[in-house]
Short mmCIF file of C-alpha atoms (C1' of nucleotides) in Angstrom, two decimals:
data_model
loop_
_atom_site.label_atom_id
_atom_site.label_comp_id
_atom_site.label_asym_id
_atom_site.label_seq_id
_atom_site.Cartn_x
_atom_site.Cartn_y
_atom_site.Cartn_z
CA UNK A 1 -220.25 53.89 0.56
CA UNK A 2 -217.97 56.71 0.13
CA UNK A 3 -216.70 56.92 -3.43
CA UNK A 4 -213.55 58.69 -4.45
CA UNK A 5 -212.65 55.20 -6.67
CA UNK A 6 -213.21 57.20 -9.67
CA UNK A 7 -210.69 60.12 -8.56
CA UNK A 8 -208.02 57.12 -7.07
CA UNK A 9 -208.46 55.13 -10.31
CA UNK A 10 -207.20 58.30 -12.32
CA UNK A 11 -203.92 57.89 -10.37
CA UNK A 12 -203.69 54.89 -11.55
CA UNK A 13 -204.30 55.40 -15.14
CA UNK A 14 -200.96 56.74 -15.36
CA UNK A 15 -199.18 53.51 -15.01
CA UNK A 16 -201.94 50.69 -17.01
CA UNK A 17 -200.41 51.66 -20.23
CA UNK A 18 -197.64 50.42 -22.32
CA UNK A 19 -196.68 53.57 -23.28
CA UNK A 20 -197.17 55.96 -20.08
CA UNK A 21 -194.65 53.20 -18.70
CA UNK A 22 -192.24 53.66 -21.25
CA UNK A 23 -192.71 57.42 -20.65
CA UNK A 24 -191.80 57.09 -16.99
CA UNK A 25 -189.30 54.88 -17.44
CA UNK A 26 -187.36 57.20 -19.52
CA UNK A 27 -188.04 60.20 -17.01
CA UNK A 28 -186.34 58.04 -14.20
CA UNK A 29 -183.11 59.27 -15.39
CA UNK A 30 -184.34 62.66 -14.87
CA UNK A 31 -186.33 65.30 -16.47
CA UNK A 32 -186.68 65.31 -20.06
CA UNK A 33 -188.39 67.42 -22.53
CA UNK A 34 -191.28 66.24 -25.05
CA UNK A 35 -188.88 66.39 -27.89
CA UNK A 36 -186.53 63.95 -26.02
CA UNK A 37 -189.11 61.59 -25.17
CA UNK A 38 -190.86 61.74 -28.80
CA UNK A 39 -187.71 60.43 -30.44
CA UNK A 40 -187.75 57.28 -27.99
CA UNK A 41 -191.29 56.47 -27.72
CA UNK A 42 -193.11 55.01 -30.94
CA UNK A 43 -196.08 57.26 -31.06
CA UNK A 44 -196.73 60.73 -32.81
CA UNK A 45 -196.50 63.82 -31.61
CA UNK A 46 -200.19 64.35 -30.66
CA UNK A 47 -200.49 60.86 -28.97
CA UNK A 48 -197.47 61.40 -26.84
CA UNK A 49 -199.01 64.80 -26.00
CA UNK A 50 -202.35 62.98 -24.97
CA UNK A 51 -200.45 60.43 -22.63
CA UNK A 52 -198.22 63.70 -21.25
CA UNK A 53 -201.47 65.34 -20.31
CA UNK A 54 -203.19 62.18 -18.77
CA UNK A 55 -199.60 61.24 -16.97
CA UNK A 56 -199.64 65.16 -15.55
CA UNK A 57 -203.68 64.83 -14.67
CA UNK A 58 -203.00 61.74 -12.34
CA UNK A 59 -199.93 63.94 -10.96
CA UNK A 60 -197.16 61.46 -11.14
CA UNK A 61 -195.49 63.60 -13.52
CA UNK A 62 -195.27 67.26 -13.14
CA UNK A 63 -194.66 69.82 -16.34
CA UNK A 64 -191.99 72.68 -16.64
CA UNK A 65 -192.61 75.17 -19.14
CA UNK A 66 -189.29 76.86 -20.27
CA UNK A 67 -190.16 78.96 -23.71
CA UNK A 68 -190.82 76.63 -26.95
CA UNK A 69 -190.39 73.71 -24.72
CA UNK A 70 -191.72 71.62 -21.92
CA UNK A 71 -190.42 69.63 -19.55
CA UNK A 72 -191.54 66.75 -17.48
CA UNK A 73 -190.12 65.10 -14.69
CA UNK A 74 -191.16 62.35 -11.96
CA UNK A 75 -193.33 64.37 -9.27
CA UNK A 76 -192.15 63.17 -5.95
CA UNK A 77 -195.34 64.25 -4.13
CA UNK A 78 -197.18 62.89 -6.98
CA UNK A 79 -195.53 59.06 -6.95
CA UNK A 80 -195.47 59.42 -3.11
CA UNK A 81 -199.15 60.00 -3.29
CA UNK A 82 -199.77 57.00 -5.34
CA UNK A 83 -197.72 54.45 -3.14
CA UNK A 84 -199.62 55.85 -0.21
CA UNK A 85 -202.80 54.92 -2.00
CA UNK A 86 -201.75 51.79 -3.18
CA UNK A 87 -201.07 50.89 0.39
CA UNK A 88 -204.38 51.86 1.69
CA UNK A 89 -206.39 49.81 -1.07
CA UNK A 90 -204.19 46.22 -0.68
CA UNK A 91 -204.09 46.67 3.37
CA UNK A 92 -206.05 44.06 4.74
CA UNK A 93 -208.12 44.67 8.26
CA UNK A 94 -209.31 41.11 9.37
CA UNK A 95 -211.55 42.35 11.82
CA UNK A 96 -213.83 39.76 14.20
CA UNK A 97 -217.15 40.72 12.12
CA UNK A 98 -215.96 38.53 8.92
CA UNK A 99 -218.86 37.20 7.15
CA UNK A 100 -216.93 35.18 4.05
CA UNK A 101 -220.10 33.74 2.01
CA UNK A 102 -223.81 34.23 2.09
CA UNK A 103 -224.33 31.07 3.82
CA UNK A 104 -221.84 30.96 6.68
CA UNK B 1 -185.60 48.77 -25.15
CA UNK B 2 -186.64 46.17 -22.49
CA UNK B 3 -190.56 45.77 -22.67
CA UNK B 4 -191.88 43.86 -19.75
CA UNK B 5 -194.37 47.44 -19.85
CA UNK B 6 -197.22 45.85 -21.19
CA UNK B 7 -196.76 43.26 -18.66
CA UNK B 8 -196.50 45.63 -15.89
CA UNK B 9 -199.45 47.54 -16.99
CA UNK B 10 -201.32 44.23 -16.46
CA UNK B 11 -200.86 44.68 -13.08
CA UNK B 12 -202.02 48.47 -12.48
CA UNK B 13 -205.06 47.82 -14.65
CA UNK B 14 -206.66 46.34 -11.25
CA UNK B 15 -206.80 49.76 -10.00
CA UNK B 16 -207.38 51.71 -12.55
CA UNK B 17 -211.39 50.91 -12.59
CA UNK B 18 -213.73 52.26 -10.37
CA UNK B 19 -215.37 49.59 -9.99
CA UNK B 20 -212.36 47.13 -9.52
CA UNK B 21 -211.42 49.73 -6.59
CA UNK B 22 -214.95 49.12 -5.02
CA UNK B 23 -214.47 45.15 -5.05
CA UNK B 24 -210.83 45.94 -3.40
CA UNK B 25 -212.00 47.77 -0.71
CA UNK B 26 -214.76 45.38 -0.07
CA UNK B 27 -211.68 42.79 0.43
CA UNK B 28 -209.97 44.69 2.54
CA UNK B 29 -212.40 43.43 5.56
CA UNK B 30 -211.21 40.13 4.62
CA UNK B 31 -211.78 36.85 2.20
CA UNK B 32 -215.31 37.53 0.58
CA UNK B 33 -217.50 35.00 -2.03
CA UNK B 34 -218.57 36.67 -5.07
CA UNK B 35 -222.02 36.37 -4.20
CA UNK B 36 -221.59 38.97 -1.64
CA UNK B 37 -219.28 41.22 -3.48
CA UNK B 38 -222.40 40.83 -6.50
CA UNK B 39 -224.46 42.56 -3.62
CA UNK B 40 -222.51 45.06 -2.95
CA UNK B 41 -221.22 46.43 -6.28
CA UNK B 42 -223.82 47.79 -8.82
CA UNK B 43 -223.00 45.55 -11.48
CA UNK B 44 -224.33 42.59 -13.14
CA UNK B 45 -222.95 38.87 -12.48
CA UNK B 46 -221.06 38.12 -15.91
CA UNK B 47 -219.86 42.21 -15.51
CA UNK B 48 -218.18 41.19 -11.95
CA UNK B 49 -217.29 37.92 -13.11
CA UNK B 50 -215.10 39.89 -15.69
CA UNK B 51 -213.44 42.41 -13.32
CA UNK B 52 -212.78 39.79 -11.04
CA UNK B 53 -211.11 37.90 -13.69
CA UNK B 54 -208.94 40.75 -14.41
CA UNK B 55 -208.09 41.36 -10.60
CA UNK B 56 -207.18 37.62 -10.37
CA UNK B 57 -204.99 37.67 -13.67
CA UNK B 58 -203.14 41.01 -12.24
CA UNK B 59 -202.34 39.08 -9.24
CA UNK B 60 -203.23 41.58 -6.48
CA UNK B 61 -206.34 39.31 -5.73
CA UNK B 62 -206.56 35.38 -5.17
CA UNK B 63 -209.16 32.85 -5.91
CA UNK B 64 -210.00 30.08 -3.59
CA UNK B 65 -212.73 27.62 -4.80
CA UNK B 66 -214.96 25.96 -2.69
CA UNK B 67 -217.91 23.75 -3.89
CA UNK B 68 -219.86 26.30 -5.54
CA UNK B 69 -218.48 29.18 -4.49
CA UNK B 70 -215.06 31.34 -5.24
CA UNK B 71 -213.82 32.97 -2.55
CA UNK B 72 -212.09 36.29 -3.24
CA UNK B 73 -209.40 37.62 -1.36
CA UNK B 74 -205.96 40.04 -1.30
CA UNK B 75 -203.12 38.29 -2.09
CA UNK B 76 -200.18 39.77 -0.04
CA UNK B 77 -197.83 38.77 -2.39
CA UNK B 78 -199.38 40.19 -5.51
CA UNK B 79 -200.30 43.56 -3.55
CA UNK B 80 -196.60 43.46 -2.31
CA UNK B 81 -195.07 42.96 -6.03
CA UNK B 82 -197.30 46.04 -7.03
CA UNK B 83 -196.15 48.16 -4.31
CA UNK B 84 -192.57 47.20 -5.46
CA UNK B 85 -192.85 47.63 -9.11
CA UNK B 86 -194.56 51.31 -8.14
CA UNK B 87 -191.50 52.15 -6.16
CA UNK B 88 -189.42 51.00 -9.31
CA UNK B 89 -191.27 52.93 -11.84
CA UNK B 90 -191.30 56.27 -9.67
CA UNK B 91 -187.94 56.22 -8.38
CA UNK B 92 -185.63 59.02 -10.47
CA UNK B 93 -181.71 57.78 -10.35
CA UNK B 94 -180.33 61.46 -11.29
CA UNK B 95 -177.28 60.39 -13.04
CA UNK B 96 -174.70 62.62 -13.94
CA UNK B 97 -175.03 62.05 -17.90
CA UNK B 98 -178.48 64.16 -18.00
CA UNK B 99 -179.55 65.31 -21.01
CA UNK B 100 -182.86 67.61 -20.15
CA UNK B 101 -183.82 68.66 -24.00
CA UNK B 102 -182.82 68.50 -27.84
CA UNK B 103 -180.55 71.65 -27.41
CA UNK B 104 -179.07 71.81 -24.19
"C1'" DT C 1 -230.45 11.49 -11.51
"C1'" DA C 2 -233.15 16.16 -11.62
"C1'" DA C 3 -233.56 20.52 -10.09
"C1'" DA C 4 -231.19 24.46 -8.20
"C1'" DC C 5 -227.89 27.46 -7.59
"C1'" DA C 6 -223.14 30.01 -8.12
"C1'" DT C 7 -220.10 31.55 -11.35
"C1'" DA C 8 -217.87 31.45 -15.80
"C1'" DT C 9 -218.06 32.26 -20.67
"C1'" DC C 10 -219.96 33.60 -25.02
"C1'" DG C 11 -221.54 37.13 -28.36
"C1'" DA C 12 -223.16 41.53 -29.27
"C1'" DA C 13 -223.72 46.41 -27.96
"C1'" DT C 14 -222.15 50.35 -26.21
"C1'" DA C 15 -218.49 53.58 -24.23
"C1'" DA C 16 -213.96 54.99 -23.61
"C1'" DA C 17 -209.17 54.95 -24.93
"C1'" DA C 18 -205.69 55.51 -28.06
"C1'" DT C 19 -204.22 56.92 -32.51
"C1'" DC C 20 -203.16 59.93 -36.44
"C1'" DA C 21 -203.45 63.71 -39.67
"C1'" DA C 22 -204.79 68.59 -39.93
"C1'" DT C 23 -204.63 72.68 -37.50
"C1'" DA C 24 -204.14 75.96 -33.31
"C1'" DT C 25 -201.22 78.45 -29.99
"C1'" DG C 26 -197.29 80.76 -28.72
"C1'" DA C 27 -192.50 81.07 -28.22
"C1'" DG C 28 -187.73 82.76 -30.51
"C1'" DG C 29 -184.90 84.04 -34.06
"C1'" DT C 30 -184.40 86.78 -38.68
"C1'" DA D 1 -194.16 91.50 -38.93
"C1'" DC D 2 -192.74 87.06 -40.61
"C1'" DC D 3 -190.76 82.50 -40.24
"C1'" DT D 4 -189.73 78.52 -37.79
"C1'" DC D 5 -190.08 75.54 -34.35
"C1'" DA D 6 -192.14 72.65 -29.92
"C1'" DT D 7 -196.35 71.28 -28.40
"C1'" DA D 8 -201.38 71.56 -27.62
"C1'" DT D 9 -205.84 70.71 -29.87
"C1'" DT D 10 -209.91 69.00 -32.96
"C1'" DG D 11 -211.87 65.71 -35.17
"C1'" DA D 12 -212.32 61.50 -37.20
"C1'" DT D 13 -210.92 56.54 -37.17
"C1'" DT D 14 -209.46 52.32 -34.56
"C1'" DT D 15 -208.92 49.63 -31.56
"C1'" DT D 16 -210.00 47.99 -26.44
"C1'" DA D 17 -212.81 47.85 -22.39
"C1'" DT D 18 -217.18 47.51 -20.29
"C1'" DT D 19 -221.35 45.75 -20.24
"C1'" DC D 20 -225.82 42.93 -20.36
"C1'" DG D 21 -228.41 39.07 -21.84
"C1'" DA D 22 -228.19 34.21 -23.06
"C1'" DT D 23 -226.60 29.97 -22.21
"C1'" DA D 24 -222.80 26.58 -20.53
"C1'" DT D 25 -220.32 24.48 -16.51
"C1'" DG D 26 -219.95 22.52 -12.56
"C1'" DT D 27 -221.85 21.74 -7.64
"C1'" DT D 28 -224.85 20.92 -3.97
"C1'" DT D 29 -229.39 18.90 -2.58
"C1'" DA D 30 -233.74 16.64 -2.88
#
DNA sequence: TAAACATATCGAATAAAATCAATATGAGGT
DNA sequence: ACCTCATATTGATTTTATTCGATATGTTTA
């Protein structure tokens, strides 16, 4: 039983919260600094910072620090990995040794 | 501000829990009934039922009731929709009207 | 119809996540 | 050096999710 499930779940945590999806959709038009995101998303500054951390930790978003500002953008490699993983998780390999139920 | 974000988040809820990923990986070898899943996943019966509901609600898994048993399988269309959505959410449309930061 | 079984639902307990106010950090400007 | 601004962190609170025991529902079998 190989268990990278916990790690994989972390990647999809990025997408399973309303606020984070809002942030992602804002980042689709390109890199944004936190202050811009803060204006658009209806949460306080510490809450945004918390969500950005989850997004960055998932690998889907990357952060670039420039002076006072932190610029966030969608990571091409990170989102590619997420897509790849989603593919892996939902592919069905219907093999011959199929046991549908306990009594079949 | 178009908000299907809440609905979209629901789809990815399927993938952001360790137990549900375990279930999904079991379903990759084909349709399984709840009793089989219950043997493999280390949770109680009501807990499994709860997770299956979240998976079915997300559309990624479909349920087929046959007598006493409920057979679960990965939904081709549901997972296709999830993939499509993931694609939509992570695509960057770098347009010309780019505002990177508040002071730029 | 009664018993046995598979799964779902309910209610309560516990765990985890989200949120905010207050404060810390660290960079620039004066 | 001091002040200001942008973001991060901390600690507490509220909300949401997970889990389990008990029970309900609905199906098959005797």
